[in-house]
XYZ file of C-alpha atoms in Angstrom:
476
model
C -0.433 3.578 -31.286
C 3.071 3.675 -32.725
C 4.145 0.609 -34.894
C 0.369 -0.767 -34.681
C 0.826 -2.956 -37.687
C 3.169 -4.560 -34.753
C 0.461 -5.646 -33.360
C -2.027 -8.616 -33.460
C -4.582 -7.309 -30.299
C -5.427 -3.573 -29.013
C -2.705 -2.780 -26.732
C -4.188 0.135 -23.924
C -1.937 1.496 -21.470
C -2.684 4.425 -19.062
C -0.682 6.548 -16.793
C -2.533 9.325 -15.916
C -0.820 12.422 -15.222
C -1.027 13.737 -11.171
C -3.004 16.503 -10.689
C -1.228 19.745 -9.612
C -2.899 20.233 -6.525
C -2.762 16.543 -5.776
C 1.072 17.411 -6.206
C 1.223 20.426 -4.410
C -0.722 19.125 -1.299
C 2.009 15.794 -1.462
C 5.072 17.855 -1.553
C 3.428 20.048 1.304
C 2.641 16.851 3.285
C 6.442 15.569 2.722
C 7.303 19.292 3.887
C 5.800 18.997 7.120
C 6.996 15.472 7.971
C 10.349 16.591 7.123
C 9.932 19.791 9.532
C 8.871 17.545 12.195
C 11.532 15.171 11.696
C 14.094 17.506 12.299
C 12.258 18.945 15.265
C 12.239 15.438 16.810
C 15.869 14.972 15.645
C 16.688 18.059 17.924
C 14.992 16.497 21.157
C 16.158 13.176 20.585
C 19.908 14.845 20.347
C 18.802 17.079 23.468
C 17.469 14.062 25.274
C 13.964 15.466 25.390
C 12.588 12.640 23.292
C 13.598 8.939 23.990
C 16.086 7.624 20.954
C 14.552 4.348 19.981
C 16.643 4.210 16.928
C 19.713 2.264 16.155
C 22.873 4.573 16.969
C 27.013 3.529 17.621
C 27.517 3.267 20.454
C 29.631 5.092 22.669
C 32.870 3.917 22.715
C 32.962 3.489 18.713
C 32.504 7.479 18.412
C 35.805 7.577 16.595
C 35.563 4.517 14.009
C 34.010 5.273 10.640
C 30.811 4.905 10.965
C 29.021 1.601 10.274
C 26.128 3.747 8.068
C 25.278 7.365 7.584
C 22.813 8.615 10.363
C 20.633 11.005 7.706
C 20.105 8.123 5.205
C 18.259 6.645 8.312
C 15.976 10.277 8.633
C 13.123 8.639 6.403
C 12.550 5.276 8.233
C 12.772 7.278 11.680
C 10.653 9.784 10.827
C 8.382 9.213 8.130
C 8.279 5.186 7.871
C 8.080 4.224 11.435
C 4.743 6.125 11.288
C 3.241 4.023 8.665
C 5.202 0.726 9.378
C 2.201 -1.082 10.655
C 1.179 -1.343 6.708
C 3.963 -3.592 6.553
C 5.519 -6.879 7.641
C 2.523 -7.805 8.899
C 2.120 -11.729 10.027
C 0.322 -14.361 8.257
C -0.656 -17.353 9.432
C -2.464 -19.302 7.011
C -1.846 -20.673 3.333
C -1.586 -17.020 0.950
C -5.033 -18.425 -1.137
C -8.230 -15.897 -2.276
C -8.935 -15.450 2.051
C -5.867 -15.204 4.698
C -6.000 -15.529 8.578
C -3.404 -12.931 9.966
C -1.898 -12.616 13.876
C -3.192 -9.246 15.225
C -0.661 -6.804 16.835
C -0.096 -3.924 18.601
C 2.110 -1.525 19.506
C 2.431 0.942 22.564
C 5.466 3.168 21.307
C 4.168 4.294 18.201
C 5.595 1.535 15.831
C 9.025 1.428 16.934
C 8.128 -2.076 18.788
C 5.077 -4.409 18.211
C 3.568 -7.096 20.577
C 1.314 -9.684 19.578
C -2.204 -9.798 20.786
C -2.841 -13.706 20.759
C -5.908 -13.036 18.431
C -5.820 -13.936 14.775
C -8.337 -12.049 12.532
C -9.678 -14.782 10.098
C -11.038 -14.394 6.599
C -9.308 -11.169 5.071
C -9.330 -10.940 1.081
C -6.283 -11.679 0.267
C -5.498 -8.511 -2.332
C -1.375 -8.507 -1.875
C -0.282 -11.959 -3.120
C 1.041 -12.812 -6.354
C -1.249 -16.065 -6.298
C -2.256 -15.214 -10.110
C -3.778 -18.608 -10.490
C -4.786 -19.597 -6.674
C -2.354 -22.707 -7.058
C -1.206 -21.217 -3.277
C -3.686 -23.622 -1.258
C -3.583 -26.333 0.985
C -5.720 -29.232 -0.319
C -5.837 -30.496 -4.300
C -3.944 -32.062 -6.291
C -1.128 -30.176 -6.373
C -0.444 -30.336 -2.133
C -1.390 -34.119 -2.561
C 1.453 -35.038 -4.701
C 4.005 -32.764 -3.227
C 2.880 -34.752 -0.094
C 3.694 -37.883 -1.695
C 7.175 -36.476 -3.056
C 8.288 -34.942 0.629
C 7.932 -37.991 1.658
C 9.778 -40.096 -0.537
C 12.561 -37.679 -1.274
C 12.043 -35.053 2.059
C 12.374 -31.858 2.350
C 16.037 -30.796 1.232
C 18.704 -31.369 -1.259
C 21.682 -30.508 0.099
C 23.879 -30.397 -2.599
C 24.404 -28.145 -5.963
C 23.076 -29.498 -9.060
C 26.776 -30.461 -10.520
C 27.464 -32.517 -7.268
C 25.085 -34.883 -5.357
C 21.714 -32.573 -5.749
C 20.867 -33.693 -9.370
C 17.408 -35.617 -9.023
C 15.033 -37.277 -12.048
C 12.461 -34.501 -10.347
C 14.848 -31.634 -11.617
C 15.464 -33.104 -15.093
C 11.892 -34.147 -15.621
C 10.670 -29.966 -14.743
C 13.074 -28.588 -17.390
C 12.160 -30.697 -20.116
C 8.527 -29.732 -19.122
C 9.660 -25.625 -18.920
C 11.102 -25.938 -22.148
C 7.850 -28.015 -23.280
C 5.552 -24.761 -21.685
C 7.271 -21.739 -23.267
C 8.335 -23.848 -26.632
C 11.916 -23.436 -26.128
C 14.706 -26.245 -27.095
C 15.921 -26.325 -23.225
C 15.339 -24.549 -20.133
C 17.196 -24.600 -16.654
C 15.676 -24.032 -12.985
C 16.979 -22.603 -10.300
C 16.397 -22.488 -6.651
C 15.603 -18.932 -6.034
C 13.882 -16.460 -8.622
C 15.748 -13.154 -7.716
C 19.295 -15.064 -8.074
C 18.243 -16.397 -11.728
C 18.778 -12.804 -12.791
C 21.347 -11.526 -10.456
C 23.418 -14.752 -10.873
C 22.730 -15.576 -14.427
C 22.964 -11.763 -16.237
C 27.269 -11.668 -15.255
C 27.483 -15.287 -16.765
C 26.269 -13.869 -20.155
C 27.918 -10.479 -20.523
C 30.745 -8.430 -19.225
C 33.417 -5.822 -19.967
C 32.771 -4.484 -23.014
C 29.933 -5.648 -23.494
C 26.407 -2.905 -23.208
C 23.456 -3.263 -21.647
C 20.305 -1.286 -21.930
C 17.801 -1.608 -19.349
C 14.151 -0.428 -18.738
C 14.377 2.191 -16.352
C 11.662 0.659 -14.055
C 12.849 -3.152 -14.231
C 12.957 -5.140 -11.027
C 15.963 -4.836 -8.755
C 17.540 -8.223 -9.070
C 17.989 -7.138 -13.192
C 19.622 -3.949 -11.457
C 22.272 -5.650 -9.833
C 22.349 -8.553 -12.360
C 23.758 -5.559 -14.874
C 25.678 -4.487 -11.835
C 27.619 -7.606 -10.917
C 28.137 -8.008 -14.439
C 30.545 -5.380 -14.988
C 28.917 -4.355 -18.080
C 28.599 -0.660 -19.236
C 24.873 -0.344 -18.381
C 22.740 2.952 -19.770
C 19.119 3.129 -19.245
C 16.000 3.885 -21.629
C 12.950 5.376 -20.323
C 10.102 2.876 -19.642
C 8.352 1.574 -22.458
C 9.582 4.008 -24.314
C 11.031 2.712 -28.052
C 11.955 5.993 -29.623
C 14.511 5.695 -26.136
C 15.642 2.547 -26.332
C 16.222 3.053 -30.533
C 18.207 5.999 -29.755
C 20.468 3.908 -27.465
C 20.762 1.222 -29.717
C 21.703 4.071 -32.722
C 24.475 5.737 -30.762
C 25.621 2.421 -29.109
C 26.558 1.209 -32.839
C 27.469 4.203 -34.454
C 29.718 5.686 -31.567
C 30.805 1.759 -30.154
C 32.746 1.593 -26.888
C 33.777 5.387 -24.790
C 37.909 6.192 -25.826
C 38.465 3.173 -27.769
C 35.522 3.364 -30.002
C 35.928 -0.419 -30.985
C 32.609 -1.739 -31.304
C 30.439 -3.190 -28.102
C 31.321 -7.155 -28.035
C 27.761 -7.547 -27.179
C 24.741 -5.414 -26.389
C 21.659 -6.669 -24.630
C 18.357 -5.692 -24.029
C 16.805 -5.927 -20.243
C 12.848 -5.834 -20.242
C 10.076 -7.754 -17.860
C 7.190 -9.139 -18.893
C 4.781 -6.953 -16.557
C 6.429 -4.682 -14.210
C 5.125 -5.397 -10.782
C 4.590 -1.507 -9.263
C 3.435 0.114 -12.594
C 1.223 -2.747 -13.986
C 2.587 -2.031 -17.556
C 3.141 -4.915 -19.971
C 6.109 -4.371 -22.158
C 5.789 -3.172 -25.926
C 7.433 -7.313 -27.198
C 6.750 -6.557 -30.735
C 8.482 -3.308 -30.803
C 11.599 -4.374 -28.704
C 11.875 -7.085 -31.354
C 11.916 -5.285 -33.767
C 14.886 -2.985 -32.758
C 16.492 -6.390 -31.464
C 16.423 -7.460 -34.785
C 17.161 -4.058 -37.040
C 20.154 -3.528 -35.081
C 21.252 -7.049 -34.182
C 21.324 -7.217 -30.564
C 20.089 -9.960 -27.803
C 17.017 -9.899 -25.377
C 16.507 -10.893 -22.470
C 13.131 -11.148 -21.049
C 12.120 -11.323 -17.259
C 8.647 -13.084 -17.123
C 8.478 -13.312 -12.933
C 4.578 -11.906 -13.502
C 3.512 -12.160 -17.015
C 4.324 -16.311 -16.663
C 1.171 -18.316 -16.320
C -0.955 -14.960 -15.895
C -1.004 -13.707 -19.589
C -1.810 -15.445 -22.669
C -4.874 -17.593 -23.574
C -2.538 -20.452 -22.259
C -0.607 -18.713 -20.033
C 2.629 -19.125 -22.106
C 3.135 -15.214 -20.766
C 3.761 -12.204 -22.842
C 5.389 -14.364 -26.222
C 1.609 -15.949 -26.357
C 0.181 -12.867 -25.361
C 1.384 -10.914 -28.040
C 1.007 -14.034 -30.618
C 5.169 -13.695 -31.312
C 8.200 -16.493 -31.590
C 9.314 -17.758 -28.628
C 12.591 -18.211 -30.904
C 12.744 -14.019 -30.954
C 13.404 -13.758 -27.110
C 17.218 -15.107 -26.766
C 16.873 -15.207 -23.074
C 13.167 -16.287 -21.661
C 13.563 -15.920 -17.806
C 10.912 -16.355 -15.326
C 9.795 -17.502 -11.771
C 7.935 -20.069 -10.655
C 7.074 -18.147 -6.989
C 3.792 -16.301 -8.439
C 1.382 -18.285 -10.996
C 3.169 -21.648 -9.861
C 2.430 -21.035 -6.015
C 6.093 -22.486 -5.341
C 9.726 -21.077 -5.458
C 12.646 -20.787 -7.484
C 13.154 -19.555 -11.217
C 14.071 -20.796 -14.962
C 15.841 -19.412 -18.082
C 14.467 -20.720 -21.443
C 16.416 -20.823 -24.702
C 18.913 -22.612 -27.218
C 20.300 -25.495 -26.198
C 23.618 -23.697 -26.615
C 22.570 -20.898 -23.942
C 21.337 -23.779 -21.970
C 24.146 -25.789 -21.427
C 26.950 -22.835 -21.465
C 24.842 -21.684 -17.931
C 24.981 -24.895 -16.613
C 28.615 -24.286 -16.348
C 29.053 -20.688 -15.856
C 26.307 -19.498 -14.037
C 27.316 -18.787 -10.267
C 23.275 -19.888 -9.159
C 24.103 -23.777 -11.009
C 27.594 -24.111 -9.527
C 27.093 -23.271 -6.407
C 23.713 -22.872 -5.207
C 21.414 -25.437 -3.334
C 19.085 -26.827 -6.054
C 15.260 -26.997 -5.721
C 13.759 -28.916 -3.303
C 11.860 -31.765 -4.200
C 8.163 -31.026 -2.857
C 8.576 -27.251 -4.468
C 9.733 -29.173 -7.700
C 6.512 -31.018 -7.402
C 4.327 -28.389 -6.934
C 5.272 -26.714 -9.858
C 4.936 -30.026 -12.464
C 1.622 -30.658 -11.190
C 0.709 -26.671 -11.459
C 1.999 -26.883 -14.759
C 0.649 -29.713 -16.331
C -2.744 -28.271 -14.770
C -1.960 -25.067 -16.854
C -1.175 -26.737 -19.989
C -4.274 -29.543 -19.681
C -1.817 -32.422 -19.600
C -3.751 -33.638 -16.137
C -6.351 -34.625 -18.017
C -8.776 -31.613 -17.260
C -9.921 -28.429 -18.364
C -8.692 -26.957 -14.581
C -6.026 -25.145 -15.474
C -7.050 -23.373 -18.719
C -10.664 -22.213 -16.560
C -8.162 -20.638 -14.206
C -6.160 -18.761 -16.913
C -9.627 -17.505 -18.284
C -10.894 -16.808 -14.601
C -7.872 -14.350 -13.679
C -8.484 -12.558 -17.028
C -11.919 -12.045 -16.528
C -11.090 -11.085 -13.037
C -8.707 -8.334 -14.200
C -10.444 -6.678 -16.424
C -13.790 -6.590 -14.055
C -12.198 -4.926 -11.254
C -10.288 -2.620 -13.164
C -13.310 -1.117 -14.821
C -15.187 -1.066 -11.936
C -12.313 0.862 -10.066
C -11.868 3.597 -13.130
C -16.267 3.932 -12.953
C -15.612 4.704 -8.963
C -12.961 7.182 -10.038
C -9.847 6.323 -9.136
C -6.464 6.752 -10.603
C -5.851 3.407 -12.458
C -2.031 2.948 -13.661
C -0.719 0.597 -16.282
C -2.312 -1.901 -19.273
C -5.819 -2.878 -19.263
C -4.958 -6.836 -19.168
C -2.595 -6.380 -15.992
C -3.654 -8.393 -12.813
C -1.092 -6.187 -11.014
C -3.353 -2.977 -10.313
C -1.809 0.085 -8.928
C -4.355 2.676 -7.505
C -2.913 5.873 -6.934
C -3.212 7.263 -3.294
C -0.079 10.141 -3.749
C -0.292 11.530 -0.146
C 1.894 10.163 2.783
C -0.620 10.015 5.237
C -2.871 8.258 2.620
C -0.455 5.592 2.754
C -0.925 4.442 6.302
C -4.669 5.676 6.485
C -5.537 3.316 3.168
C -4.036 0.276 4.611
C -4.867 0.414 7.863
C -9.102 0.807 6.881
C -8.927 -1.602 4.604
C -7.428 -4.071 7.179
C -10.388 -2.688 9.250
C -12.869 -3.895 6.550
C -10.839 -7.349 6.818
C -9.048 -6.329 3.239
C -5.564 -7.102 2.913
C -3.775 -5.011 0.677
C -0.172 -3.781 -0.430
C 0.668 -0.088 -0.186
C 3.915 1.581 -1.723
C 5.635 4.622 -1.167
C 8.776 6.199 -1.610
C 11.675 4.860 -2.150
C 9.897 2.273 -4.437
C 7.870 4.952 -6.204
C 8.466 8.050 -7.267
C 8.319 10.205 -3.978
C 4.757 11.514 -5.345
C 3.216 8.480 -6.980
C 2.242 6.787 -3.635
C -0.040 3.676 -4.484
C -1.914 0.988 -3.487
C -1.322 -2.165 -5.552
C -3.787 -4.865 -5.940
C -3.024 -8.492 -6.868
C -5.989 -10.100 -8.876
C -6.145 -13.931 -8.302
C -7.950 -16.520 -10.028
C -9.066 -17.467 -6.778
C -11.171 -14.407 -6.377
C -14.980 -14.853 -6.490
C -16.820 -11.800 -7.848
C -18.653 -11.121 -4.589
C -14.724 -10.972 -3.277
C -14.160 -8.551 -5.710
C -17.174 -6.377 -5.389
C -16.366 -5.877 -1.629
C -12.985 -4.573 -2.097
């Protein structure tokens, strides 16, 4: 509600407190595992229990050790219980249905074997296929086809040597076409845009204030960078203004000289909370205290906005207002890699600088396909009406199954136009037990615990696809 004038469209948000007991039984539940864990610990060390886990060997006793045995007491003991949930194998394209290899295991989790059965048809809840571009016949596999086999499969060289193709040059001018920027750059893997790209743009002396929940290539992005980095809470603009206040007014620690630049880290929607970030707000201080912003669209991209121009559209703002417009093309685009959108200036000064241009393979030319035809779906340049129905669809999609998941009950976290929906489960052995009946009902779905979350905000996440048919929707 603060700053509504801000904004153009209601903007609803929930995070629902936990309930004590719900709290109280979850720290009693991590209690006992962490009882029994050192119980086991003992027998293992007493040879009463088999050690399955990695340990030095022997005769390295007296080197330093390669890791620290305790940081390893949570996957023994409380993640190899549940680690069925994860890691599981697909075999089949990652569209609205997905045909996974069934496994067992015999020595509860530590190893698994496969069965030679594959269980066909499970809704496919965990992918980030936002608009169901992940498939294996259309338009978009046809010409990416047609490309593989013209220019195959691999580049083999950096973009600045012998890996610069007309593909390459004709998808940025299209990017920068899309988010209605003057140039844009891709690269060949999304989590490297940031963690390459963020050093190239600031360094000593220079500040950077990040979202406390943002993605962990940003994190060691601001890392690499060498940058003073201090975090506001999430979402939270009376936090981030207060940064921004005492960054100016106090400047650099000792020297007090002023900070040679301070930047802003947000994303568009933040993949475990399903929040979409305040834009109009963050602009706002960008502006009123003169600092740059830099905006991770890996989700929002394609899956927000009545075009799917992301969280600029979404909001109805400037793309000119977001210095830095990064994204990925691995979710809404059904391919790989990333891009950074901006001034031509910004552009070209990364082209030169930036670590992931110099020295990194560039795209390959069927995934370079993939995403011109996606996109030109997306923006109706195809000739149909394909792309914008999809955009529509996943909306429609999103909003359905949230309400019908808040009229069931259930703990529903983040904003109301999120495809990423986190359900909260908070108890450990919920975690396991949620995924493993749902696979049982031939649902596939992601569950998180701690260390992603918050050690008592244990979810499930759902990803809503275009894809998805309602009756899809009304089993899960």
């Amino acid at each position: 509600v603060h700053n509504g004038g801000l904004y153009k469209r209601p903007f609803n948000e929930a995070f629902e407190e936990t309930p004590m007991l719900v709290a109280v039984l979850t720290y009693v539940g991590y209690g006992v595992l962490t009882l029994f864990g050192y119980l086991r610990d003992f027998m293992r060390q007493w040879k009463i229990e088999k050690c399955q886990n990695a340990t030095e060997r022997e005769e390295q006793k007296d080197f330093v050790p390669l890791y620290q045995d305790f940081e390893n007491f949570y996957n023994r003991n409380l993640y190899m219980r549940i680690r069925d949930s994860w890691n599981r194998p697909i075999c089949s394209v990652p569209g609205a249905k997905v045909d996974m290899m069934e496994r067992v295991s015999h020595d509860y989790n530590w190893t698994f074997t496969y069965t030679g059965r594959v269980i066909k048809d499970i809704i496919n809840m965990g992918s980030y296929n936002y608009l169901g571009f992940a498939q294996k016949a259309g338009t978009c596999q046809e010409a990416a086809a047609k490309v593989l086999s013209q220019y195959g499969a691999g580049v083999c060289s950096t973009r600045q040597e012998m890996g610069n193709l007309d593909k390459h040059e004709e998808l940025e001018k299209l990017v920068a076409r899309f988010l209605g920027v003057e140039s844009a750059m891709a690269y060949g893997m999304g989590f490297a845009t940031n963690s390459m790209n963020i050093p190239a743009l600031v360094g000593k002396g220079c500040l950077i204030l990040s979202d406390e929940l943002n993605h962990a290539s940003l994190v060691l992005g601001a890392r690499l960078s060498g940058a003073t980095i201090r975090i506001f809470k999430h979402n939270n603009m009376q936090s981030l203004e207060k940064l921004l206040k005492d960054a100016i007014v106090h400047g650099q620690p000792r020297t007090r000289r002023p900070w040679k630049k301070i930047l802003i880290l947000v994303e568009g929607i933040y993949s475990m909370e399903g929040s979409i970030v305040r834009l109009p707000e963050v602009i706002a201080l960008k502006k009123k205290y003169k600092s740059y912003l830099y905006l991770d669209e890996a989700h929002s991209i394609g899956a927000l906005g009545p075009s799917g121009r992301g969280v600029v559209e979404y909001f109805g703002l400037s793309p000119e207002d977001v210095d830095v417009m990064m994204g990925t093309f691995t979710k809404s685009f059904g391919a790989a890699g990333g891009y950074i959108g901006g001034k031509k200036e910004l552009i070209d000064y990364l082209r030169t600088y930036s670590h992931s241009a110099v020295y990194a393979t560039s795209l390959s030319p069927p995934v370079v396909e993939q995403i011109i035809t996606s996109m030109k779906c997306i923006m109706g340049e195809d000739g149909t009406t394909v792309g914008k129905a999809r955009v529509q669809q996943l909306a429609e999609n999103t909003r359905y199954f949230r309400r019908r998941l808040k009229e069931m009950g259930f703990i529903i976290y983040g904003n109301e136009d999120s495809p990423v929906v986190p359900l909260m489960l908070y108890m450990p052995a919920k975690i396991g037990a949620f995924g493993r009946e749902m696979l049982k009902r031939n649902i596939g779905v992601v569950v998180v615990g701690f260390p992603a979350t918050p050690i008592i905000e244990s979810r499930a996440r759902f990803c809503l696809s275009a894809a998805h048919t309602k009756e899809m929707l009304d089993t899960v």
